[in-house]
């Protein structure tokens, strides 16, 4: 599949999380699949970066994440 995703899975797989980054602090892990940002589906890294880039500083970004063996979880990060 695309970027290590199963064929029928939509989203962006987290290849790495920088230690100390906002994502790491929020609990995002390598291998997580980002399904939505602020309730908007994302399927490519380009879409992901666009959504994050469009978020004003200090606004919250809500990620819907699918974690293998755990299912769906919501993570909120302040931009």
mmCIF file of the N, C-alpha and C atoms, coordinates in Angstrom:
data_MODEL
# 
_entry.id   MODEL 
# 
loop_
_atom_site.group_PDB 
_atom_site.id 
_atom_site.type_symbol 
_atom_site.label_atom_id 
_atom_site.label_alt_id 
_atom_site.label_comp_id 
_atom_site.label_asym_id 
_atom_site.label_entity_id 
_atom_site.label_seq_id 
_atom_site.pdbx_PDB_ins_code 
_atom_site.Cartn_x 
_atom_site.Cartn_y 
_atom_site.Cartn_z 
_atom_site.occupancy 
_atom_site.B_iso_or_equiv 
_atom_site.pdbx_formal_charge 
_atom_site.auth_seq_id 
_atom_site.auth_comp_id 
_atom_site.auth_asym_id 
_atom_site.auth_atom_id 
_atom_site.pdbx_PDB_model_num 
ATOM 1   N N  . UNK A 1 1  ? 0.831   -1.203 0.000  1.00 0.00 ? 1  UNK A N  1 
ATOM 2   C CA . UNK A 1 1  ? 0.000   0.000  0.000  1.00 0.00 ? 1  UNK A CA 1 
ATOM 3   C C  . UNK A 1 1  ? 0.862   1.248  0.000  1.00 0.00 ? 1  UNK A C  1 
ATOM 4   N N  . UNK A 1 2  ? 0.198   2.365  -0.111 1.00 0.00 ? 2  UNK A N  1 
ATOM 5   C CA . UNK A 1 2  ? 0.854   3.663  -0.153 1.00 0.00 ? 2  UNK A CA 1 
ATOM 6   C C  . UNK A 1 2  ? 1.474   3.980  1.209  1.00 0.00 ? 2  UNK A C  1 
ATOM 7   N N  . UNK A 1 3  ? 2.760   4.265  1.223  1.00 0.00 ? 3  UNK A N  1 
ATOM 8   C CA . UNK A 1 3  ? 3.451   4.659  2.452  1.00 0.00 ? 3  UNK A CA 1 
ATOM 9   C C  . UNK A 1 3  ? 3.231   3.673  3.604  1.00 0.00 ? 3  UNK A C  1 
ATOM 10  N N  . UNK A 1 4  ? 3.171   2.394  3.288  1.00 0.00 ? 4  UNK A N  1 
ATOM 11  C CA . UNK A 1 4  ? 3.037   1.401  4.346  1.00 0.00 ? 4  UNK A CA 1 
ATOM 12  C C  . UNK A 1 4  ? 1.622   1.213  4.856  1.00 0.00 ? 4  UNK A C  1 
ATOM 13  N N  . UNK A 1 5  ? 0.627   1.832  4.210  1.00 0.00 ? 5  UNK A N  1 
ATOM 14  C CA . UNK A 1 5  ? -0.764  1.676  4.635  1.00 0.00 ? 5  UNK A CA 1 
ATOM 15  C C  . UNK A 1 5  ? -1.389  0.475  3.941  1.00 0.00 ? 5  UNK A C  1 
ATOM 16  N N  . UNK A 1 6  ? -2.284  -0.225 4.617  1.00 0.00 ? 6  UNK A N  1 
ATOM 17  C CA . UNK A 1 6  ? -3.066  -1.262 3.922  1.00 0.00 ? 6  UNK A CA 1 
ATOM 18  C C  . UNK A 1 6  ? -3.843  -0.629 2.773  1.00 0.00 ? 6  UNK A C  1 
ATOM 19  N N  . UNK A 1 7  ? -4.138  -1.409 1.756  1.00 0.00 ? 7  UNK A N  1 
ATOM 20  C CA . UNK A 1 7  ? -4.771  -0.886 0.535  1.00 0.00 ? 7  UNK A CA 1 
ATOM 21  C C  . UNK A 1 7  ? -6.025  -0.068 0.813  1.00 0.00 ? 7  UNK A C  1 
ATOM 22  N N  . UNK A 1 8  ? -6.883  -0.536 1.717  1.00 0.00 ? 8  UNK A N  1 
ATOM 23  C CA . UNK A 1 8  ? -8.189  0.105  1.914  1.00 0.00 ? 8  UNK A CA 1 
ATOM 24  C C  . UNK A 1 8  ? -8.143  1.186  2.988  1.00 0.00 ? 8  UNK A C  1 
ATOM 25  N N  . UNK A 1 9  ? -6.977  1.462  3.530  1.00 0.00 ? 9  UNK A N  1 
ATOM 26  C CA . UNK A 1 9  ? -6.844  2.427  4.615  1.00 0.00 ? 9  UNK A CA 1 
ATOM 27  C C  . UNK A 1 9  ? -6.561  3.815  4.065  1.00 0.00 ? 9  UNK A C  1 
ATOM 28  N N  . UNK A 1 10 ? -7.335  4.802  4.518  1.00 0.00 ? 10 UNK A N  1 
ATOM 29  C CA . UNK A 1 10 ? -7.085  6.184  4.126  1.00 0.00 ? 10 UNK A CA 1 
ATOM 30  C C  . UNK A 1 10 ? -6.433  6.914  5.297  1.00 0.00 ? 10 UNK A C  1 
ATOM 31  N N  . UNK A 1 11 ? -5.524  7.814  4.982  1.00 0.00 ? 11 UNK A N  1 
ATOM 32  C CA . UNK A 1 11 ? -4.869  8.573  6.030  1.00 0.00 ? 11 UNK A CA 1 
ATOM 33  C C  . UNK A 1 11 ? -3.397  8.736  5.731  1.00 0.00 ? 11 UNK A C  1 
ATOM 34  N N  . UNK A 1 12 ? -2.691  9.344  6.672  1.00 0.00 ? 12 UNK A N  1 
ATOM 35  C CA . UNK A 1 12 ? -1.251  9.580  6.533  1.00 0.00 ? 12 UNK A CA 1 
ATOM 36  C C  . UNK A 1 12 ? -0.558  8.875  7.690  1.00 0.00 ? 12 UNK A C  1 
ATOM 37  N N  . UNK A 1 13 ? 0.362   7.989  7.367  1.00 0.00 ? 13 UNK A N  1 
ATOM 38  C CA . UNK A 1 13 ? 1.064   7.242  8.410  1.00 0.00 ? 13 UNK A CA 1 
ATOM 39  C C  . UNK A 1 13 ? 2.187   8.109  8.981  1.00 0.00 ? 13 UNK A C  1 
ATOM 40  N N  . UNK A 1 14 ? 2.338   8.067  10.301 1.00 0.00 ? 14 UNK A N  1 
ATOM 41  C CA . UNK A 1 14 ? 3.383   8.843  10.973 1.00 0.00 ? 14 UNK A CA 1 
ATOM 42  C C  . UNK A 1 14 ? 4.686   8.046  10.877 1.00 0.00 ? 14 UNK A C  1 
ATOM 43  N N  . UNK A 1 15 ? 5.624   8.563  10.073 1.00 0.00 ? 15 UNK A N  1 
ATOM 44  C CA . UNK A 1 15 ? 6.880   7.853  9.855  1.00 0.00 ? 15 UNK A CA 1 
ATOM 45  C C  . UNK A 1 15 ? 7.814   8.029  11.047 1.00 0.00 ? 15 UNK A C  1 
ATOM 46  N N  . UNK A 1 16 ? 7.784   9.216  11.649 1.00 0.00 ? 16 UNK A N  1 
ATOM 47  C CA . UNK A 1 16 ? 8.659   9.496  12.787 1.00 0.00 ? 16 UNK A CA 1 
ATOM 48  C C  . UNK A 1 16 ? 8.081   10.654 13.577 1.00 0.00 ? 16 UNK A C  1 
ATOM 49  N N  . UNK A 1 17 ? 8.373   10.685 14.858 1.00 0.00 ? 17 UNK A N  1 
ATOM 50  C CA . UNK A 1 17 ? 7.953   11.789 15.718 1.00 0.00 ? 17 UNK A CA 1 
ATOM 51  C C  . UNK A 1 17 ? 9.216   12.363 16.358 1.00 0.00 ? 17 UNK A C  1 
ATOM 52  N N  . UNK A 1 18 ? 9.454   13.642 16.140 1.00 0.00 ? 18 UNK A N  1 
ATOM 53  C CA . UNK A 1 18 ? 10.652  14.268 16.707 1.00 0.00 ? 18 UNK A CA 1 
ATOM 54  C C  . UNK A 1 18 ? 10.512  14.363 18.226 1.00 0.00 ? 18 UNK A C  1 
ATOM 55  N N  . UNK A 1 19 ? 11.502  13.884 18.974 1.00 0.00 ? 19 UNK A N  1 
ATOM 56  C CA . UNK A 1 19 ? 11.439  13.974 20.436 1.00 0.00 ? 19 UNK A CA 1 
ATOM 57  C C  . UNK A 1 19 ? 11.277  15.423 20.876 1.00 0.00 ? 19 UNK A C  1 
ATOM 58  N N  . UNK A 1 20 ? 10.370  15.651 21.803 1.00 0.00 ? 20 UNK A N  1 
ATOM 59  C CA . UNK A 1 20 ? 10.152  17.001 22.309 1.00 0.00 ? 20 UNK A CA 1 
ATOM 60  C C  . UNK A 1 20 ? 9.253   17.856 21.441 1.00 0.00 ? 20 UNK A C  1 
ATOM 61  N N  . UNK A 1 21 ? 8.838   17.339 20.283 1.00 0.00 ? 21 UNK A N  1 
ATOM 62  C CA . UNK A 1 21 ? 7.945   18.108 19.411 1.00 0.00 ? 21 UNK A CA 1 
ATOM 63  C C  . UNK A 1 21 ? 6.538   18.130 20.008 1.00 0.00 ? 21 UNK A C  1 
ATOM 64  N N  . UNK A 1 22 ? 5.699   19.019 19.476 1.00 0.00 ? 22 UNK A N  1 
ATOM 65  C CA . UNK A 1 22 ? 4.320   19.098 19.970 1.00 0.00 ? 22 UNK A CA 1 
ATOM 66  C C  . UNK A 1 22 ? 3.595   17.777 19.769 1.00 0.00 ? 22 UNK A C  1 
ATOM 67  N N  . UNK A 1 23 ? 3.875   17.120 18.645 1.00 0.00 ? 23 UNK A N  1 
ATOM 68  C CA . UNK A 1 23 ? 3.253   15.820 18.394 1.00 0.00 ? 23 UNK A CA 1 
ATOM 69  C C  . UNK A 1 23 ? 3.653   14.789 19.434 1.00 0.00 ? 23 UNK A C  1 
ATOM 70  N N  . UNK A 1 24 ? 4.941   14.762 19.761 1.00 0.00 ? 24 UNK A N  1 
ATOM 71  C CA . UNK A 1 24 ? 5.428   13.812 20.771 1.00 0.00 ? 24 UNK A CA 1 
ATOM 72  C C  . UNK A 1 24 ? 4.815   14.121 22.128 1.00 0.00 ? 24 UNK A C  1 
ATOM 73  N N  . UNK A 1 25 ? 4.761   15.399 22.473 1.00 0.00 ? 25 UNK A N  1 
ATOM 74  C CA . UNK A 1 25 ? 4.181   15.801 23.751 1.00 0.00 ? 25 UNK A CA 1 
ATOM 75  C C  . UNK A 1 25 ? 2.707   15.422 23.844 1.00 0.00 ? 25 UNK A C  1 
ATOM 76  N N  . UNK A 1 26 ? 2.016   15.429 22.703 1.00 0.00 ? 26 UNK A N  1 
ATOM 77  C CA . UNK A 1 26 ? 0.597   15.089 22.676 1.00 0.00 ? 26 UNK A CA 1 
ATOM 78  C C  . UNK A 1 26 ? 0.368   13.577 22.665 1.00 0.00 ? 26 UNK A C  1 
ATOM 79  N N  . UNK A 1 27 ? 1.454   12.819 22.467 1.00 0.00 ? 27 UNK A N  1 
ATOM 80  C CA . UNK A 1 27 ? 1.332   11.370 22.506 1.00 0.00 ? 27 UNK A CA 1 
ATOM 81  C C  . UNK A 1 27 ? 1.214   10.695 21.155 1.00 0.00 ? 27 UNK A C  1 
ATOM 82  N N  . UNK A 1 28 ? 1.439   11.452 20.072 1.00 0.00 ? 28 UNK A N  1 
ATOM 83  C CA . UNK A 1 28 ? 1.435   10.837 18.741 1.00 0.00 ? 28 UNK A CA 1 
ATOM 84  C C  . UNK A 1 28 ? 2.649   9.924  18.633 1.00 0.00 ? 28 UNK A C  1 
ATOM 85  N N  . UNK A 1 29 ? 2.445   8.751  18.062 1.00 0.00 ? 29 UNK A N  1 
ATOM 86  C CA . UNK A 1 29 ? 3.508   7.753  17.989 1.00 0.00 ? 29 UNK A CA 1 
ATOM 87  C C  . UNK A 1 29 ? 3.795   7.366  16.545 1.00 0.00 ? 29 UNK A C  1 
ATOM 88  N N  . UNK A 1 30 ? 5.035   6.913  16.314 1.00 0.00 ? 30 UNK A N  1 
ATOM 89  C CA . UNK A 1 30 ? 5.406   6.384  15.006 1.00 0.00 ? 30 UNK A CA 1 
ATOM 90  C C  . UNK A 1 30 ? 4.471   5.226  14.685 1.00 0.00 ? 30 UNK A C  1 
ATOM 91  N N  . UNK A 1 31 ? 3.978   5.182  13.456 1.00 0.00 ? 31 UNK A N  1 
ATOM 92  C CA . UNK A 1 31 ? 3.070   4.110  13.048 1.00 0.00 ? 31 UNK A CA 1 
ATOM 93  C C  . UNK A 1 31 ? 1.606   4.481  13.168 1.00 0.00 ? 31 UNK A C  1 
ATOM 94  N N  . UNK A 1 32 ? 1.309   5.575  13.899 1.00 0.00 ? 32 UNK A N  1 
ATOM 95  C CA . UNK A 1 32 ? -0.074  6.055  13.953 1.00 0.00 ? 32 UNK A CA 1 
ATOM 96  C C  . UNK A 1 32 ? -0.516  6.471  12.552 1.00 0.00 ? 32 UNK A C  1 
ATOM 97  N N  . UNK A 1 33 ? -1.799  6.362  12.275 1.00 0.00 ? 33 UNK A N  1 
ATOM 98  C CA . UNK A 1 33 ? -2.349  6.799  10.992 1.00 0.00 ? 33 UNK A CA 1 
ATOM 99  C C  . UNK A 1 33 ? -3.245  8.007  11.269 1.00 0.00 ? 33 UNK A C  1 
ATOM 100 N N  . UNK A 1 34 ? -2.866  9.147  10.711 1.00 0.00 ? 34 UNK A N  1 
ATOM 101 C CA . UNK A 1 34 ? -3.676  10.351 10.870 1.00 0.00 ? 34 UNK A CA 1 
ATOM 102 C C  . UNK A 1 34 ? -4.792  10.299 9.838  1.00 0.00 ? 34 UNK A C  1 
ATOM 103 N N  . UNK A 1 35 ? -6.043  10.231 10.342 1.00 0.00 ? 35 UNK A N  1 
ATOM 104 C CA . UNK A 1 35 ? -7.211  10.084 9.473  1.00 0.00 ? 35 UNK A CA 1 
ATOM 105 C C  . UNK A 1 35 ? -7.841  11.440 9.138  1.00 0.00 ? 35 UNK A C  1 
ATOM 106 N N  . UNK A 1 36 ? -7.908  12.309 10.149 1.00 0.00 ? 36 UNK A N  1 
ATOM 107 C CA . UNK A 1 36 ? -8.552  13.607 9.970  1.00 0.00 ? 36 UNK A CA 1 
ATOM 108 C C  . UNK A 1 36 ? -7.814  14.653 10.781 1.00 0.00 ? 36 UNK A C  1 
ATOM 109 N N  . UNK A 1 37 ? -7.875  15.885 10.295 1.00 0.00 ? 37 UNK A N  1 
ATOM 110 C CA . UNK A 1 37 ? -7.407  17.040 11.049 1.00 0.00 ? 37 UNK A CA 1 
ATOM 111 C C  . UNK A 1 37 ? -8.576  18.019 11.117 1.00 0.00 ? 37 UNK A C  1 
ATOM 112 N N  . UNK A 1 38 ? -8.958  18.390 12.344 1.00 0.00 ? 38 UNK A N  1 
ATOM 113 C CA . UNK A 1 38 ? -10.100 19.300 12.543 1.00 0.00 ? 38 UNK A CA 1 
ATOM 114 C C  . UNK A 1 38 ? -11.320 18.831 11.743 1.00 0.00 ? 38 UNK A C  1 
ATOM 115 N N  . UNK A 1 39 ? -11.590 17.530 11.831 1.00 0.00 ? 39 UNK A N  1 
ATOM 116 C CA . UNK A 1 39 ? -12.756 16.896 11.198 1.00 0.00 ? 39 UNK A CA 1 
ATOM 117 C C  . UNK A 1 39 ? -12.712 16.888 9.674  1.00 0.00 ? 39 UNK A C  1 
ATOM 118 N N  . UNK A 1 40 ? -11.543 17.164 9.091  1.00 0.00 ? 40 UNK A N  1 
ATOM 119 C CA . UNK A 1 40 ? -11.405 17.090 7.627  1.00 0.00 ? 40 UNK A CA 1 
ATOM 120 C C  . UNK A 1 40 ? -10.500 15.904 7.303  1.00 0.00 ? 40 UNK A C  1 
ATOM 121 N N  . UNK A 1 41 ? -10.949 15.011 6.417  1.00 0.00 ? 41 UNK A N  1 
ATOM 122 C CA . UNK A 1 41 ? -10.123 13.846 6.067  1.00 0.00 ? 41 UNK A CA 1 
ATOM 123 C C  . UNK A 1 41 ? -8.814  14.270 5.411  1.00 0.00 ? 41 UNK A C  1 
ATOM 124 N N  . UNK A 1 42 ? -7.731  13.590 5.747  1.00 0.00 ? 42 UNK A N  1 
ATOM 125 C CA . UNK A 1 42 ? -6.444  13.814 5.076  1.00 0.00 ? 42 UNK A CA 1 
ATOM 126 C C  . UNK A 1 42 ? -5.959  12.485 4.521  1.00 0.00 ? 42 UNK A C  1 
ATOM 127 N N  . UNK A 1 43 ? -5.433  12.537 3.304  1.00 0.00 ? 43 UNK A N  1 
ATOM 128 C CA . UNK A 1 43 ? -4.943  11.320 2.663  1.00 0.00 ? 43 UNK A CA 1 
ATOM 129 C C  . UNK A 1 43 ? -3.506  11.443 2.207  1.00 0.00 ? 43 UNK A C  1 
ATOM 130 N N  . UNK A 1 44 ? -2.969  12.676 2.181  1.00 0.00 ? 44 UNK A N  1 
ATOM 131 C CA . UNK A 1 44 ? -1.596  12.864 1.727  1.00 0.00 ? 44 UNK A CA 1 
ATOM 132 C C  . UNK A 1 44 ? -0.855  13.780 2.703  1.00 0.00 ? 44 UNK A C  1 
ATOM 133 N N  . UNK A 1 45 ? 0.463   13.692 2.681  1.00 0.00 ? 45 UNK A N  1 
ATOM 134 C CA . UNK A 1 45 ? 1.282   14.571 3.520  1.00 0.00 ? 45 UNK A CA 1 
ATOM 135 C C  . UNK A 1 45 ? 1.052   16.029 3.119  1.00 0.00 ? 45 UNK A C  1 
ATOM 136 N N  . UNK A 1 46 ? 0.847   16.273 1.831  1.00 0.00 ? 46 UNK A N  1 
ATOM 137 C CA . UNK A 1 46 ? 0.596   17.635 1.348  1.00 0.00 ? 46 UNK A CA 1 
ATOM 138 C C  . UNK A 1 46 ? -0.661  18.207 1.993  1.00 0.00 ? 46 UNK A C  1 
ATOM 139 N N  . UNK A 1 47 ? -1.745  17.422 2.021  1.00 0.00 ? 47 UNK A N  1 
ATOM 140 C CA . UNK A 1 47 ? -2.988  17.865 2.667  1.00 0.00 ? 47 UNK A CA 1 
ATOM 141 C C  . UNK A 1 47 ? -2.755  18.123 4.156  1.00 0.00 ? 47 UNK A C  1 
ATOM 142 N N  . UNK A 1 48 ? -2.021  17.219 4.769  1.00 0.00 ? 48 UNK A N  1 
ATOM 143 C CA . UNK A 1 48 ? -1.713  17.324 6.195  1.00 0.00 ? 48 UNK A CA 1 
ATOM 144 C C  . UNK A 1 48 ? -1.007  18.648 6.488  1.00 0.00 ? 48 UNK A C  1 
ATOM 145 N N  . UNK A 1 49 ? 0.042   18.939 5.717  1.00 0.00 ? 49 UNK A N  1 
ATOM 146 C CA . UNK A 1 49 ? 0.812   20.167 5.933  1.00 0.00 ? 49 UNK A CA 1 
ATOM 147 C C  . UNK A 1 49 ? -0.033  21.401 5.653  1.00 0.00 ? 49 UNK A C  1 
ATOM 148 N N  . UNK A 1 50 ? -0.916  21.309 4.655  1.00 0.00 ? 50 UNK A N  1 
ATOM 149 C CA . UNK A 1 50 ? -1.780  22.441 4.320  1.00 0.00 ? 50 UNK A CA 1 
ATOM 150 C C  . UNK A 1 50 ? -2.720  22.758 5.491  1.00 0.00 ? 50 UNK A C  1 
ATOM 151 N N  . UNK A 1 51 ? -3.334  21.712 6.055  1.00 0.00 ? 51 UNK A N  1 
ATOM 152 C CA . UNK A 1 51 ? -4.252  21.912 7.180  1.00 0.00 ? 51 UNK A CA 1 
ATOM 153 C C  . UNK A 1 51 ? -3.519  22.505 8.376  1.00 0.00 ? 51 UNK A C  1 
ATOM 154 N N  . UNK A 1 52 ? -2.335  21.980 8.673  1.00 0.00 ? 52 UNK A N  1 
ATOM 155 C CA . UNK A 1 52 ? -1.571  22.477 9.813  1.00 0.00 ? 52 UNK A CA 1 
ATOM 156 C C  . UNK A 1 52 ? -1.116  23.915 9.542  1.00 0.00 ? 52 UNK A C  1 
ATOM 157 N N  . UNK A 1 53 ? -0.678  24.170 8.304  1.00 0.00 ? 53 UNK A N  1 
ATOM 158 C CA . UNK A 1 53 ? -0.218  25.511 7.927  1.00 0.00 ? 53 UNK A CA 1 
ATOM 159 C C  . UNK A 1 53 ? -1.322  26.549 7.979  1.00 0.00 ? 53 UNK A C  1 
ATOM 160 N N  . UNK A 1 54 ? -2.569  26.118 7.765  1.00 0.00 ? 54 UNK A N  1 
ATOM 161 C CA . UNK A 1 54 ? -3.708  27.038 7.778  1.00 0.00 ? 54 UNK A CA 1 
ATOM 162 C C  . UNK A 1 54 ? -4.204  27.327 9.190  1.00 0.00 ? 54 UNK A C  1 
ATOM 163 N N  . UNK A 1 55 ? -3.639  26.654 10.180 1.00 0.00 ? 55 UNK A N  1 
ATOM 164 C CA . UNK A 1 55 ? -4.085  26.844 11.559 1.00 0.00 ? 55 UNK A CA 1 
ATOM 165 C C  . UNK A 1 55 ? -3.310  27.999 12.184 1.00 0.00 ? 55 UNK A C  1 
ATOM 166 N N  . UNK A 1 56 ? -4.041  28.953 12.720 1.00 0.00 ? 56 UNK A N  1 
ATOM 167 C CA . UNK A 1 56 ? -3.381  30.106 13.338 1.00 0.00 ? 56 UNK A CA 1 
ATOM 168 C C  . UNK A 1 56 ? -2.647  29.687 14.609 1.00 0.00 ? 56 UNK A C  1 
ATOM 169 N N  . UNK A 1 57 ? -1.576  30.380 14.910 1.00 0.00 ? 57 UNK A N  1 
ATOM 170 C CA . UNK A 1 57 ? -0.802  30.114 16.123 1.00 0.00 ? 57 UNK A CA 1 
ATOM 171 C C  . UNK A 1 57 ? -1.720  30.176 17.347 1.00 0.00 ? 57 UNK A C  1 
ATOM 172 N N  . UNK A 1 58 ? -1.492  29.254 18.259 1.00 0.00 ? 58 UNK A N  1 
ATOM 173 C CA . UNK A 1 58 ? -2.260  29.123 19.506 1.00 0.00 ? 58 UNK A CA 1 
ATOM 174 C C  . UNK A 1 58 ? -3.663  28.557 19.311 1.00 0.00 ? 58 UNK A C  1 
ATOM 175 N N  . UNK A 1 59 ? -4.058  28.301 18.065 1.00 0.00 ? 59 UNK A N  1 
ATOM 176 C CA . UNK A 1 59 ? -5.322  27.589 17.847 1.00 0.00 ? 59 UNK A CA 1 
ATOM 177 C C  . UNK A 1 59 ? -5.075  26.103 18.040 1.00 0.00 ? 59 UNK A C  1 
ATOM 178 N N  . UNK A 1 60 ? -6.120  25.390 18.415 1.00 0.00 ? 60 UNK A N  1 
ATOM 179 C CA . UNK A 1 60 ? -5.976  23.951 18.630 1.00 0.00 ? 60 UNK A CA 1 
ATOM 180 C C  . UNK A 1 60 ? -6.159  23.209 17.309 1.00 0.00 ? 60 UNK A C  1 
ATOM 181 N N  . UNK A 1 61 ? -5.389  22.156 17.133 1.00 0.00 ? 61 UNK A N  1 
ATOM 182 C CA . UNK A 1 61 ? -5.539  21.266 15.981 1.00 0.00 ? 61 UNK A CA 1 
ATOM 183 C C  . UNK A 1 61 ? -5.962  19.920 16.543 1.00 0.00 ? 61 UNK A C  1 
ATOM 184 N N  . UNK A 1 62 ? -7.094  19.430 16.053 1.00 0.00 ? 62 UNK A N  1 
ATOM 185 C CA . UNK A 1 62 ? -7.598  18.134 16.517 1.00 0.00 ? 62 UNK A CA 1 
ATOM 186 C C  . UNK A 1 62 ? -7.275  17.068 15.471 1.00 0.00 ? 62 UNK A C  1 
ATOM 187 N N  . UNK A 1 63 ? -6.555  16.045 15.912 1.00 0.00 ? 63 UNK A N  1 
ATOM 188 C CA . UNK A 1 63 ? -6.189  14.936 15.035 1.00 0.00 ? 63 UNK A CA 1 
ATOM 189 C C  . UNK A 1 63 ? -7.033  13.717 15.386 1.00 0.00 ? 63 UNK A C  1 
ATOM 190 N N  . UNK A 1 64 ? -7.607  13.080 14.374 1.00 0.00 ? 64 UNK A N  1 
ATOM 191 C CA . UNK A 1 64 ? -8.210  11.756 14.567 1.00 0.00 ? 64 UNK A CA 1 
ATOM 192 C C  . UNK A 1 64 ? -7.176  10.748 14.092 1.00 0.00 ? 64 UNK A C  1 
ATOM 193 N N  . UNK A 1 65 ? -6.759  9.902  15.014 1.00 0.00 ? 65 UNK A N  1 
ATOM 194 C CA . UNK A 1 65 ? -5.657  8.976  14.754 1.00 0.00 ? 65 UNK A CA 1 
ATOM 195 C C  . UNK A 1 65 ? -6.138  7.546  14.916 1.00 0.00 ? 65 UNK A C  1 
ATOM 196 N N  . UNK A 1 66 ? -5.691  6.697  14.031 1.00 0.00 ? 66 UNK A N  1 
ATOM 197 C CA . UNK A 1 66 ? -5.924  5.262  14.181 1.00 0.00 ? 66 UNK A CA 1 
ATOM 198 C C  . UNK A 1 66 ? -4.598  4.636  14.580 1.00 0.00 ? 66 UNK A C  1 
ATOM 199 N N  . UNK A 1 67 ? -4.609  3.950  15.711 1.00 0.00 ? 67 UNK A N  1 
ATOM 200 C CA . UNK A 1 67 ? -3.386  3.318  16.197 1.00 0.00 ? 67 UNK A CA 1 
ATOM 201 C C  . UNK A 1 67 ? -3.559  1.811  16.083 1.00 0.00 ? 67 UNK A C  1 
ATOM 202 N N  . UNK A 1 68 ? -2.605  1.143  15.427 1.00 0.00 ? 68 UNK A N  1 
ATOM 203 C CA . UNK A 1 68 ? -2.711  -0.314 15.303 1.00 0.00 ? 68 UNK A CA 1 
ATOM 204 C C  . UNK A 1 68 ? -2.953  -0.971 16.654 1.00 0.00 ? 68 UNK A C  1 
ATOM 205 N N  . UNK A 1 69 ? -3.890  -1.907 16.699 1.00 0.00 ? 69 UNK A N  1 
ATOM 206 C CA . UNK A 1 69 ? -4.254  -2.694 17.870 1.00 0.00 ? 69 UNK A CA 1 
ATOM 207 C C  . UNK A 1 69 ? -5.018  -1.905 18.934 1.00 0.00 ? 69 UNK A C  1 
ATOM 208 N N  . UNK A 1 70 ? -5.157  -0.588 18.743 1.00 0.00 ? 70 UNK A N  1 
ATOM 209 C CA . UNK A 1 70 ? -5.820  0.223  19.759 1.00 0.00 ? 70 UNK A CA 1 
ATOM 210 C C  . UNK A 1 70 ? -7.087  0.871  19.227 1.00 0.00 ? 70 UNK A C  1 
ATOM 211 N N  . UNK A 1 71 ? -7.108  1.131  17.931 1.00 0.00 ? 71 UNK A N  1 
ATOM 212 C CA . UNK A 1 71 ? -8.279  1.756  17.347 1.00 0.00 ? 71 UNK A CA 1 
ATOM 213 C C  . UNK A 1 71 ? -8.125  3.264  17.235 1.00 0.00 ? 71 UNK A C  1 
ATOM 214 N N  . UNK A 1 72 ? -9.269  3.978  17.239 1.00 0.00 ? 72 UNK A N  1 
ATOM 215 C CA . UNK A 1 72 ? -9.270  5.399  16.983 1.00 0.00 ? 72 UNK A CA 1 
ATOM 216 C C  . UNK A 1 72 ? -9.079  6.193  18.268 1.00 0.00 ? 72 UNK A C  1 
ATOM 217 N N  . UNK A 1 73 ? -8.314  7.258  18.180 1.00 0.00 ? 73 UNK A N  1 
ATOM 218 C CA . UNK A 1 73 ? -8.192  8.173  19.293 1.00 0.00 ? 73 UNK A CA 1 
ATOM 219 C C  . UNK A 1 73 ? -8.077  9.600  18.771 1.00 0.00 ? 73 UNK A C  1 
ATOM 220 N N  . UNK A 1 74 ? -8.432  10.554 19.621 1.00 0.00 ? 74 UNK A N  1 
ATOM 221 C CA . UNK A 1 74 ? -8.377  11.969 19.254 1.00 0.00 ? 74 UNK A CA 1 
ATOM 222 C C  . UNK A 1 74 ? -7.252  12.606 20.055 1.00 0.00 ? 74 UNK A C  1 
ATOM 223 N N  . UNK A 1 75 ? -6.385  13.332 19.362 1.00 0.00 ? 75 UNK A N  1 
ATOM 224 C CA . UNK A 1 75 ? -5.269  14.031 19.990 1.00 0.00 ? 75 UNK A CA 1 
ATOM 225 C C  . UNK A 1 75 ? -5.390  15.503 19.613 1.00 0.00 ? 75 UNK A C  1 
ATOM 226 N N  . UNK A 1 76 ? -5.273  16.388 20.590 1.00 0.00 ? 76 UNK A N  1 
ATOM 227 C CA . UNK A 1 76 ? -5.345  17.820 20.314 1.00 0.00 ? 76 UNK A CA 1 
ATOM 228 C C  . UNK A 1 76 ? -3.990  18.462 20.598 1.00 0.00 ? 76 UNK A C  1 
ATOM 229 N N  . UNK A 1 77 ? -3.523  19.263 19.644 1.00 0.00 ? 77 UNK A N  1 
ATOM 230 C CA . UNK A 1 77 ? -2.246  19.969 19.756 1.00 0.00 ? 77 UNK A CA 1 
ATOM 231 C C  . UNK A 1 77 ? -2.516  21.445 19.569 1.00 0.00 ? 77 UNK A C  1 
ATOM 232 N N  . UNK A 1 78 ? -1.852  22.297 20.329 1.00 0.00 ? 78 UNK A N  1 
ATOM 233 C CA . UNK A 1 78 ? -1.950  23.728 20.115 1.00 0.00 ? 78 UNK A CA 1 
ATOM 234 C C  . UNK A 1 78 ? -0.891  24.158 19.115 1.00 0.00 ? 78 UNK A C  1 
ATOM 235 N N  . UNK A 1 79 ? -1.325  24.842 18.070 1.00 0.00 ? 79 UNK A N  1 
ATOM 236 C CA . UNK A 1 79 ? -0.405  25.230 16.989 1.00 0.00 ? 79 UNK A CA 1 
ATOM 237 C C  . UNK A 1 79 ? 0.570   26.295 17.463 1.00 0.00 ? 79 UNK A C  1 
# 
